[in-house]
C-alpha positions as YAML, in Angstrom:
chain: A
units: angstrom
residues:
- id: 1
  name: LEU
  ca: [-0.14, 0.21, -0.29]
- id: 2
  name: THR
  ca: [3.08, 2.21, 0.66]
- id: 3
  name: GLU
  ca: [4.03, 1.50, -2.21]
- id: 4
  name: VAL
  ca: [1.20, 2.13, -4.22]
- id: 5
  name: GLY
  ca: [0.90, 5.66, -2.81]
- id: 6
  name: GLU
  ca: [4.33, 6.82, -3.94]
- id: 7
  name: PHE
  ca: [3.62, 5.24, -7.18]
- id: 8
  name: GLY
  ca: [-0.14, 7.35, -7.45]
- id: 9
  name: LYS
  ca: [2.12, 9.97, -5.40]
- id: 10
  name: LYS
  ca: [4.79, 10.91, -8.81]
- id: 11
  name: ASN
  ca: [2.03, 10.06, -11.55]
- id: 12
  name: LYS
  ca: [-0.95, 12.32, -9.96]
- id: 13
  name: ILE
  ca: [-2.81, 9.79, -9.20]
- id: 14
  name: THR
  ca: [-5.76, 9.69, -6.75]
- id: 15
  name: VAL
  ca: [-4.90, 6.18, -4.54]
- id: 16
  name: VAL
  ca: [-8.27, 5.06, -2.22]
- id: 17
  name: SER
  ca: [-7.14, 2.88, 1.30]
- id: 18
  name: PRO
  ca: [-10.18, 1.12, 1.60]
- id: 19
  name: TRP
  ca: [-8.86, -0.60, 4.48]
- id: 20
  name: LYS
  ca: [-6.04, -0.13, 6.07]
- id: 21
  name: SER
  ca: [-4.97, 2.94, 8.44]
- id: 22
  name: GLY
  ca: [-1.92, 4.45, 9.55]
- id: 23
  name: SER
  ca: [0.15, 8.15, 9.41]
- id: 24
  name: LYS
  ca: [3.44, 6.37, 8.53]
- id: 25
  name: ILE
  ca: [2.16, 5.12, 5.22]
- id: 26
  name: SER
  ca: [2.05, 7.84, 3.53]
- id: 27
  name: GLU
  ca: [3.38, 11.35, 4.29]
- id: 28
  name: ASP
  ca: [3.74, 14.35, 1.98]
- id: 29
  name: ASN
  ca: [0.74, 12.88, -0.84]
- id: 30
  name: PRO
  ca: [-2.20, 15.02, -1.62]
- id: 31
  name: TYR
  ca: [-3.49, 12.31, -4.00]
- id: 32
  name: PHE
  ca: [-3.36, 9.72, -0.72]
- id: 33
  name: ILE
  ca: [-6.37, 9.03, 1.64]
- id: 34
  name: GLN
  ca: [-8.13, 7.15, 3.47]
- id: 35
  name: MET
  ca: [-10.51, 5.73, 3.30]
- id: 36
  name: ARG
  ca: [-10.77, 3.64, 7.86]
- id: 37
  name: THR
  ca: [-10.14, 6.08, 10.56]
- id: 38
  name: GLY
  ca: [-7.11, 5.86, 12.24]
- id: 39
  name: LEU
  ca: [-6.10, 4.92, 15.79]
- id: 40
  name: ARG
  ca: [-5.61, 8.10, 18.01]
- id: 41
  name: ASP
  ca: [-9.03, 9.24, 16.45]
- id: 42
  name: HIS
  ca: [-11.11, 6.23, 18.11]
- id: 43
  name: PHE
  ca: [-9.33, 6.48, 20.81]
- id: 44
  name: PHE
  ca: [-10.36, 9.79, 20.97]
- id: 45
  name: LYS
  ca: [-14.02, 9.60, 20.80]
- id: 46
  name: ILE
  ca: [-14.16, 7.19, 23.30]
- id: 47
  name: VAL
  ca: [-12.31, 9.79, 25.88]
- id: 48
  name: GLU
  ca: [-14.29, 12.86, 24.47]
- id: 49
  name: ASP
  ca: [-17.38, 10.53, 24.59]
- id: 50
  name: ALA
  ca: [-16.61, 8.90, 28.70]
- id: 51
  name: LEU
  ca: [-15.80, 12.58, 30.15]
- id: 52
  name: GLU
  ca: [-19.21, 13.91, 28.85]
- id: 53
  name: GLU
  ca: [-21.18, 11.73, 31.66]
- id: 54
  name: PHE
  ca: [-18.28, 10.73, 33.92]
- id: 55
  name: GLU
  ca: [-16.17, 12.04, 36.08]
- id: 56
  name: ALA
  ca: [-12.06, 11.55, 34.95]
- id: 57
  name: GLU
  ca: [-11.86, 10.17, 38.72]
- id: 58
  name: ASN
  ca: [-14.31, 7.60, 37.83]
- id: 59
  name: ILE
  ca: [-11.76, 6.69, 34.41]
- id: 60
  name: TYR
  ca: [-10.47, 3.69, 34.87]
- id: 61
  name: ILE
  ca: [-8.06, 2.71, 31.78]
- id: 62
  name: LEU
  ca: [-7.36, -0.95, 31.40]
- id: 63
  name: GLY
  ca: [-4.49, -2.39, 30.74]
- id: 64
  name: ARG
  ca: [-1.99, -5.16, 31.31]
- id: 65
  name: GLU
  ca: [1.03, -5.97, 33.70]
- id: 66
  name: GLU
  ca: [4.80, -5.16, 31.77]
- id: 67
  name: ASN
  ca: [2.48, -4.46, 28.23]
- id: 68
  name: ARG
  ca: [4.60, -2.19, 26.41]
- id: 69
  name: GLU
  ca: [2.53, -1.15, 24.02]
- id: 70
  name: ASP
  ca: [-0.78, -1.40, 26.77]
- id: 71
  name: ALA
  ca: [1.21, 0.99, 28.25]
- id: 72
  name: THR
  ca: [2.02, 3.59, 25.16]
- id: 73
  name: TYR
  ca: [-1.79, 3.02, 24.86]
- id: 74
  name: SER
  ca: [-2.46, 4.61, 28.60]
- id: 75
  name: ARG
  ca: [0.11, 7.86, 27.54]
- id: 76
  name: ILE
  ca: [-2.21, 8.73, 24.56]
- id: 77
  name: LEU
  ca: [-5.67, 8.32, 26.13]
- id: 78
  name: GLN
  ca: [-3.88, 10.40, 29.31]
- id: 79
  name: SER
  ca: [-2.88, 12.82, 27.34]
- id: 80
  name: MET
  ca: [-5.78, 13.37, 25.54]
- id: 81
  name: ALA
  ca: [-7.75, 13.63, 28.32]
- id: 82
  name: SER
  ca: [-5.36, 16.41, 29.56]
- id: 83
  name: ALA
  ca: [-5.96, 17.99, 26.61]
- id: 84
  name: ILE
  ca: [-9.66, 17.83, 26.35]
- id: 85
  name: LEU
  ca: [-10.73, 18.92, 30.15]
- id: 86
  name: GLY
  ca: [-7.67, 21.55, 30.64]
- id: 87
  name: THR
  ca: [-5.72, 20.32, 33.04]
- id: 88
  name: ALA
  ca: [-2.14, 20.29, 33.30]
- id: 89
  name: ASP
  ca: [-2.52, 17.52, 35.16]
- id: 90
  name: GLU
  ca: [-1.00, 14.22, 32.64]
- id: 91
  name: ALA
  ca: [-2.66, 11.32, 34.73]
- id: 92
  name: PRO
  ca: [-6.29, 13.05, 35.29]
- id: 93
  name: LEU
  ca: [-7.96, 9.57, 34.42]
- id: 94
  name: ARG
  ca: [-7.24, 5.71, 36.87]
- id: 95
  name: ASN
  ca: [-4.89, 3.35, 35.75]
- id: 96
  name: PHE
  ca: [-5.79, -0.29, 36.23]
- id: 97
  name: LEU
  ca: [-2.93, -3.13, 35.14]
- id: 98
  name: LEU
  ca: [-4.36, -6.26, 35.05]
- id: 99
  name: ASN
  ca: [-2.92, -10.17, 35.51]
- id: 100
  name: GLU
  ca: [-3.36, -12.36, 32.02]
- id: 101
  name: ASP
  ca: [-2.99, -15.60, 34.86]
- id: 102
  name: SER
  ca: [-6.00, -13.53, 37.11]
- id: 103
  name: LEU
  ca: [-7.51, -13.34, 34.10]
- id: 104
  name: MET
  ca: [-7.49, -16.88, 32.95]
- id: 105
  name: TYR
  ca: [-7.06, -18.32, 36.40]
- id: 106
  name: GLY
  ca: [-7.79, -16.70, 39.35]
- id: 107
  name: LYS
  ca: [-11.15, -16.65, 41.07]
- id: 108
  name: TYR
  ca: [-10.46, -12.37, 42.18]
- id: 109
  name: ALA
  ca: [-8.71, -10.19, 38.81]
- id: 110
  name: PHE
  ca: [-10.19, -6.54, 40.07]
- id: 111
  name: ASP
  ca: [-9.44, -7.23, 43.23]
- id: 112
  name: LYS
  ca: [-11.92, -4.99, 45.58]
- id: 113
  name: LEU
  ca: [-13.21, -2.40, 42.69]
- id: 114
  name: PHE
  ca: [-16.32, -2.68, 43.22]
- id: 115
  name: ASP
  ca: [-16.55, -2.27, 46.32]
- id: 116
  name: GLU
  ca: [-15.36, 1.10, 45.26]
- id: 117
  name: LYS
  ca: [-18.98, 3.00, 44.11]
- id: 118
  name: SER
  ca: [-16.23, 5.41, 41.87]
- id: 119
  name: ALA
  ca: [-15.77, 2.86, 39.99]
- id: 120
  name: LYS
  ca: [-17.77, 3.64, 36.39]
- id: 121
  name: CYS
  ca: [-16.49, 3.93, 33.40]
- id: 122
  name: PHE
  ca: [-13.15, 1.73, 31.69]
- id: 123
  name: LEU
  ca: [-11.48, 2.54, 28.81]
- id: 124
  name: LEU
  ca: [-9.91, -0.78, 26.60]
- id: 125
  name: PRO
  ca: [-8.24, 0.70, 24.61]
- id: 126
  name: ASN
  ca: [-6.63, -2.70, 22.80]
- id: 127
  name: TRP
  ca: [-8.12, -3.57, 19.26]
- id: 128
  name: SER
  ca: [-5.67, -6.83, 18.04]
- id: 129
  name: PHE
  ca: [-7.79, -9.59, 16.70]
- id: 130
  name: SER
  ca: [-4.08, -11.57, 16.71]
- id: 131
  name: LYS
  ca: [-2.32, -9.50, 20.06]
- id: 132
  name: ASP
  ca: [-5.29, -8.77, 21.88]
- id: 133
  name: GLU
  ca: [-8.24, -11.17, 20.86]
- id: 134
  name: ASN
  ca: [-7.77, -12.96, 24.27]
- id: 135
  name: PHE
  ca: [-7.27, -10.37, 26.76]
- id: 136
  name: VAL
  ca: [-10.47, -8.82, 25.32]
- id: 137
  name: TYR
  ca: [-12.27, -11.03, 26.03]
- id: 138
  name: ASN
  ca: [-11.12, -13.02, 29.54]
- id: 139
  name: VAL
  ca: [-11.06, -8.90, 30.89]
- id: 140
  name: THR
  ca: [-15.80, -8.62, 29.23]
- id: 141
  name: ARG
  ca: [-15.71, -12.57, 30.47]
- id: 142
  name: LYS
  ca: [-13.71, -11.57, 34.45]
- id: 143
  name: MET
  ca: [-15.28, -7.59, 34.85]
- id: 144
  name: SER
  ca: [-19.42, -9.56, 33.77]
- id: 145
  name: GLY
  ca: [-17.90, -12.85, 36.34]
- id: 146
  name: GLU
  ca: [-17.15, -9.67, 39.41]
- id: 147
  name: LYS
  ca: [-19.08, -6.40, 39.21]
- id: 148
  name: GLY
  ca: [-22.01, -7.65, 40.65]
- id: 149
  name: LEU
  ca: [-25.06, -5.17, 40.88]
- id: 150
  name: ASN
  ca: [-21.94, -2.46, 40.02]
- id: 151
  name: GLU
  ca: [-24.06, -0.32, 37.12]
- id: 152
  name: LEU
  ca: [-21.06, 0.34, 34.82]
- id: 153
  name: VAL
  ca: [-19.84, 0.97, 31.36]
- id: 154
  name: LEU
  ca: [-17.24, -0.15, 29.27]
- id: 155
  name: TYR
  ca: [-15.83, 2.21, 25.98]
- id: 156
  name: GLY
  ca: [-13.91, -0.38, 23.58]
- id: 157
  name: LEU
  ca: [-12.58, -0.54, 20.13]
- id: 158
  name: PRO
  ca: [-14.44, -2.51, 16.38]
- id: 159
  name: ILE
  ca: [-12.79, -5.73, 18.46]
- id: 160
  name: LEU
  ca: [-15.58, -5.72, 21.25]
- id: 161
  name: PHE
  ca: [-18.25, -5.40, 18.44]
- id: 162
  name: GLU
  ca: [-16.75, -8.23, 16.24]
- id: 163
  name: SER
  ca: [-15.24, -10.74, 17.63]
- id: 164
  name: ASP
  ca: [-16.87, -13.83, 17.93]
- id: 165
  name: LYS
  ca: [-15.96, -14.61, 21.27]
- id: 166
  name: ILE
  ca: [-17.84, -11.96, 22.51]
- id: 167
  name: ASN
  ca: [-22.06, -12.76, 22.61]
- id: 168
  name: PHE
  ca: [-24.75, -10.67, 24.10]
- id: 169
  name: GLU
  ca: [-24.92, -11.58, 27.40]
- id: 170
  name: LEU
  ca: [-21.94, -9.65, 27.78]
- id: 171
  name: TYR
  ca: [-22.88, -6.61, 26.19]
- id: 172
  name: ARG
  ca: [-25.86, -6.43, 28.20]
- id: 173
  name: SER
  ca: [-23.51, -6.88, 31.64]
- id: 174
  name: LEU
  ca: [-20.95, -4.25, 30.56]
- id: 175
  name: ASN
  ca: [-23.06, -1.63, 29.49]
- id: 176
  name: MET
  ca: [-20.79, -1.66, 26.40]
- id: 177
  name: ARG
  ca: [-20.69, 1.26, 23.98]
- id: 178
  name: VAL
  ca: [-18.33, 0.22, 20.41]
- id: 179
  name: CYS
  ca: [-16.33, 3.48, 18.84]
- id: 180
  name: ARG
  ca: [-17.20, 2.33, 15.45]
- id: 181
  name: SER
  ca: [-16.54, 4.22, 12.00]
- id: 182
  name: SER
  ca: [-19.76, 2.21, 10.50]
- id: 183
  name: TYR
  ca: [-22.57, 0.85, 11.50]
- id: 184
  name: VAL
  ca: [-25.43, -1.44, 10.13]
- id: 185
  name: ASP
  ca: [-29.50, -0.38, 11.47]
- id: 186
  name: PRO
  ca: [-30.90, -3.32, 10.55]
- id: 187
  name: ASN
  ca: [-34.23, -1.02, 10.78]
- id: 188
  name: SER
  ca: [-33.56, 1.58, 8.25]
- id: 189
  name: PRO
  ca: [-35.67, 0.64, 4.49]
- id: 190
  name: PHE
  ca: [-31.97, 1.15, 3.22]
- id: 191
  name: VAL
  ca: [-31.06, -2.12, 4.97]
- id: 192
  name: ARG
  ca: [-33.93, -3.80, 4.33]
- id: 193
  name: ALA
  ca: [-33.65, -3.30, 0.37]
- id: 194
  name: PHE
  ca: [-30.03, -3.96, 0.38]
- id: 195
  name: LYS
  ca: [-30.49, -6.98, 1.95]
- id: 196
  name: GLN
  ca: [-33.66, -8.41, -0.97]
- id: 197
  name: ALA
  ca: [-31.34, -6.77, -3.72]
- id: 198
  name: TYR
  ca: [-27.90, -8.80, -2.66]
- id: 199
  name: PHE
  ca: [-29.33, -11.92, -2.12]
- id: 200
  name: GLU
  ca: [-31.60, -11.98, -4.77]
- id: 201
  name: ARG
  ca: [-28.83, -11.78, -6.89]
- id: 202
  name: PHE
  ca: [-26.07, -14.12, -4.59]
- id: 203
  name: ASN
  ca: [-28.54, -16.18, -3.26]
- id: 204
  name: ASP
  ca: [-26.70, -15.10, 0.44]
- id: 205
  name: PHE
  ca: [-27.08, -12.47, 2.58]
- id: 206
  name: PRO
  ca: [-24.98, -8.83, 3.05]
- id: 207
  name: ALA
  ca: [-22.28, -8.96, 5.85]
- id: 208
  name: ASP
  ca: [-21.38, -5.63, 6.97]
- id: 209
  name: GLU
  ca: [-18.04, -5.26, 5.02]
- id: 210
  name: ALA
  ca: [-20.98, -5.73, 1.90]
- id: 211
  name: PHE
  ca: [-22.83, -2.23, 3.35]
- id: 212
  name: GLU
  ca: [-19.10, -0.40, 3.94]
- id: 213
  name: ALA
  ca: [-17.28, -1.13, 0.22]
- id: 214
  name: TYR
  ca: [-20.96, -0.31, -1.62]
- id: 215
  name: ASP
  ca: [-21.24, 1.96, 0.96]
- id: 216
  name: MET
  ca: [-17.74, 3.32, 0.15]
- id: 217
  name: MET
  ca: [-18.05, 3.34, -3.73]
- id: 218
  name: LEU
  ca: [-20.75, 5.35, -4.26]
- id: 219
  name: PHE
  ca: [-19.01, 7.42, -2.29]
- id: 220
  name: ILE
  ca: [-16.28, 8.00, -4.76]
- id: 221
  name: GLY
  ca: [-17.89, 7.04, -8.03]
- id: 222
  name: ARG
  ca: [-20.85, 9.65, -7.36]
- id: 223
  name: ASN
  ca: [-17.69, 12.26, -6.29]
- id: 224
  name: LEU
  ca: [-15.16, 11.37, -9.03]
- id: 225
  name: PHE
  ca: [-17.91, 12.15, -11.48]
- id: 226
  name: ARG
  ca: [-18.96, 15.62, -9.88]
- id: 227
  name: TYR
  ca: [-15.90, 17.28, -9.76]
- id: 228
  name: GLY
  ca: [-13.23, 15.33, -11.48]
- id: 229
  name: THR
  ca: [-9.55, 12.78, -11.04]
- id: 230
  name: GLY
  ca: [-8.65, 15.10, -8.07]
- id: 231
  name: PHE
  ca: [-12.04, 14.79, -6.58]
- id: 232
  name: GLN
  ca: [-10.30, 14.69, -2.92]
- id: 233
  name: TYR
  ca: [-10.23, 18.47, -2.31]
- id: 234
  name: PHE
  ca: [-13.35, 18.65, -1.75]
- id: 235
  name: LEU
  ca: [-14.95, 16.04, -0.32]
- id: 236
  name: ASP
  ca: [-15.24, 17.86, 3.16]
- id: 237
  name: GLN
  ca: [-18.18, 19.47, 0.36]
- id: 238
  name: ALA
  ca: [-19.85, 16.18, -0.47]
- id: 239
  name: GLU
  ca: [-23.56, 15.75, 1.45]
- id: 240
  name: ASP
  ca: [-24.60, 12.07, -0.03]
- id: 241
  name: GLU
  ca: [-27.84, 10.01, 1.95]
- id: 242
  name: LEU
  ca: [-25.96, 6.50, 1.49]
- id: 243
  name: ILE
  ca: [-27.50, 2.91, 2.76]
- id: 244
  name: GLN
  ca: [-25.02, 2.52, 6.37]
- id: 245
  name: THR
  ca: [-21.87, 4.72, 6.12]
- id: 246
  name: LYS
  ca: [-21.44, 8.50, 6.94]
- id: 247
  name: PHE
  ca: [-17.77, 10.08, 6.10]
- id: 248
  name: ASP
  ca: [-15.77, 12.44, 6.90]
- id: 249
  name: ILE
  ca: [-12.42, 13.42, 4.81]
- id: 250
  name: ARG
  ca: [-10.85, 16.53, 5.89]
- id: 251
  name: ARG
  ca: [-7.09, 16.76, 5.03]
- id: 252
  name: VAL
  ca: [-5.03, 15.82, 7.48]
- id: 253
  name: PHE
  ca: [-1.65, 18.33, 8.24]
- id: 254
  name: ASP
  ca: [1.69, 18.11, 9.06]
- id: 255
  name: GLU
  ca: [2.38, 20.03, 12.16]
- id: 256
  name: GLU
  ca: [4.38, 22.81, 11.04]
- id: 257
  name: GLY
  ca: [1.77, 22.55, 7.87]
- id: 258
  name: MET
  ca: [-0.77, 23.32, 10.85]
- id: 259
  name: ASP
  ca: [-1.16, 26.91, 11.47]
- id: 260
  name: LYS
  ca: [-0.07, 27.26, 7.25]
- id: 261
  name: PHE
  ca: [-3.15, 24.87, 5.84]
- id: 262
  name: ASP
  ca: [-0.83, 23.57, 3.57]
- id: 263
  name: ASP
  ca: [1.49, 20.72, 2.86]
- id: 264
  name: ILE
  ca: [-0.60, 17.80, 2.90]
- id: 265
  name: GLU
  ca: [0.73, 14.84, 4.71]
- id: 266
  name: TYR
  ca: [-2.64, 12.96, 2.97]
- id: 267
  name: PHE
  ca: [-7.02, 13.08, 3.56]
- id: 268
  name: GLN
  ca: [-8.57, 10.45, 5.64]
- id: 269
  name: ASN
  ca: [-12.21, 9.67, 6.79]
- id: 270
  name: GLN
  ca: [-12.86, 11.59, 10.04]
- id: 271
  name: HIS
  ca: [-15.99, 9.64, 11.03]
- id: 272
  name: LEU
  ca: [-16.78, 7.70, 13.56]
- id: 273
  name: TYR
  ca: [-19.77, 5.85, 15.80]
- id: 274
  name: ILE
  ca: [-19.94, 5.10, 19.42]
- id: 275
  name: LEU
  ca: [-22.00, 2.52, 19.03]
- id: 276
  name: ARG
  ca: [-23.81, 2.21, 23.10]
- id: 277
  name: PHE
  ca: [-25.51, -1.38, 24.07]
- id: 278
  name: GLU
  ca: [-29.47, -0.24, 24.44]
- id: 279
  name: ASP
  ca: [-32.55, -2.57, 24.31]
- id: 280
  name: GLU
  ca: [-31.13, -5.68, 22.95]
- id: 281
  name: ARG
  ca: [-29.20, -3.89, 20.28]
- id: 282
  name: PHE
  ca: [-26.79, -1.12, 19.67]
- id: 283
  name: VAL
  ca: [-27.35, 1.98, 18.08]
- id: 284
  name: ALA
  ca: [-25.38, 5.03, 16.81]
- id: 285
  name: TYR
  ca: [-25.16, 7.90, 18.60]
...
C-alpha cells in the first residue's frame, strides 16, 4: 500500500485505501485517501464521550501488567484527557493493570475495585485480533462475573463488536459502548432493501463489509463524477445519503503546516460512531 501510494504521488493519481489506516503509510501525499479512521481518532472519541458523562476520577484505563503497547495506549489516552479537560495533570484518568493469569485462572482479577463506588467507567483500548482478542474476551468475561450489582460502562474498539467470542450477555452486562467507523441499522428501510437485492443476486445475505464497500464505492464514484480526478480536494463538501456509512473526509497536515493549512500529508475519514447497547441491540450515536 505504501508503494502504491508513492506511485500515485509520483504520477498524480489518487489512491483510495479502503481498509488500512496509519499515519506512516503515506507522507506529503495529497493523492492518498484513507477511508478508515485512524486508531488515535478512535481513542480520542472514546475519551471525549466518556468525559461527557463521567468525572475523570471515575474513569479507569485497563491494560496488562508489563505490556509496552498497553502502556503506550494509556499515555495517549491520558494526554487526550488532559487536553480535553484543559488541565496540567498529565494523568487525570486512573490506570488499572491486570494480570493475565488472574484473568484466566484466578478467583479475582479486579481485586476490590468494584467495592469502590467510584469505579463507573472503563476504557479498553486494545484492538488487534492477533495480539489482543483473548485478553479482551477474558477482561469482559471476568469483569461481568466480578462486578456484582454494580452498574458500569465499558468503552472499547471494534474488536468488542466483531469478535465471535463476545456474546450479547456480555454486551448487556457491561453496558458496552463501541467506537466504530461504520454501523448497519437493521431497521433501516435502505438496509432491508439492500439485503433483499443482495440475496436475489448472490443467494446469500450480506456481511457488514458488503454495506461498507457499496457505500464507499458509491461515495467515491459520485464525487469522481462531480469533481473529476482531483475530487479529494472537494470531499469536505460532500453530502450523500448512503446506506449505512457516513464519511467525513478531512485534510491531514503535518505539524509545521497546521497553521498555514498547507503541506497536506494525506486525506482521511474522521467520522466515528459510538455504538451503545440498548434494548438488546446496538444503537449509533
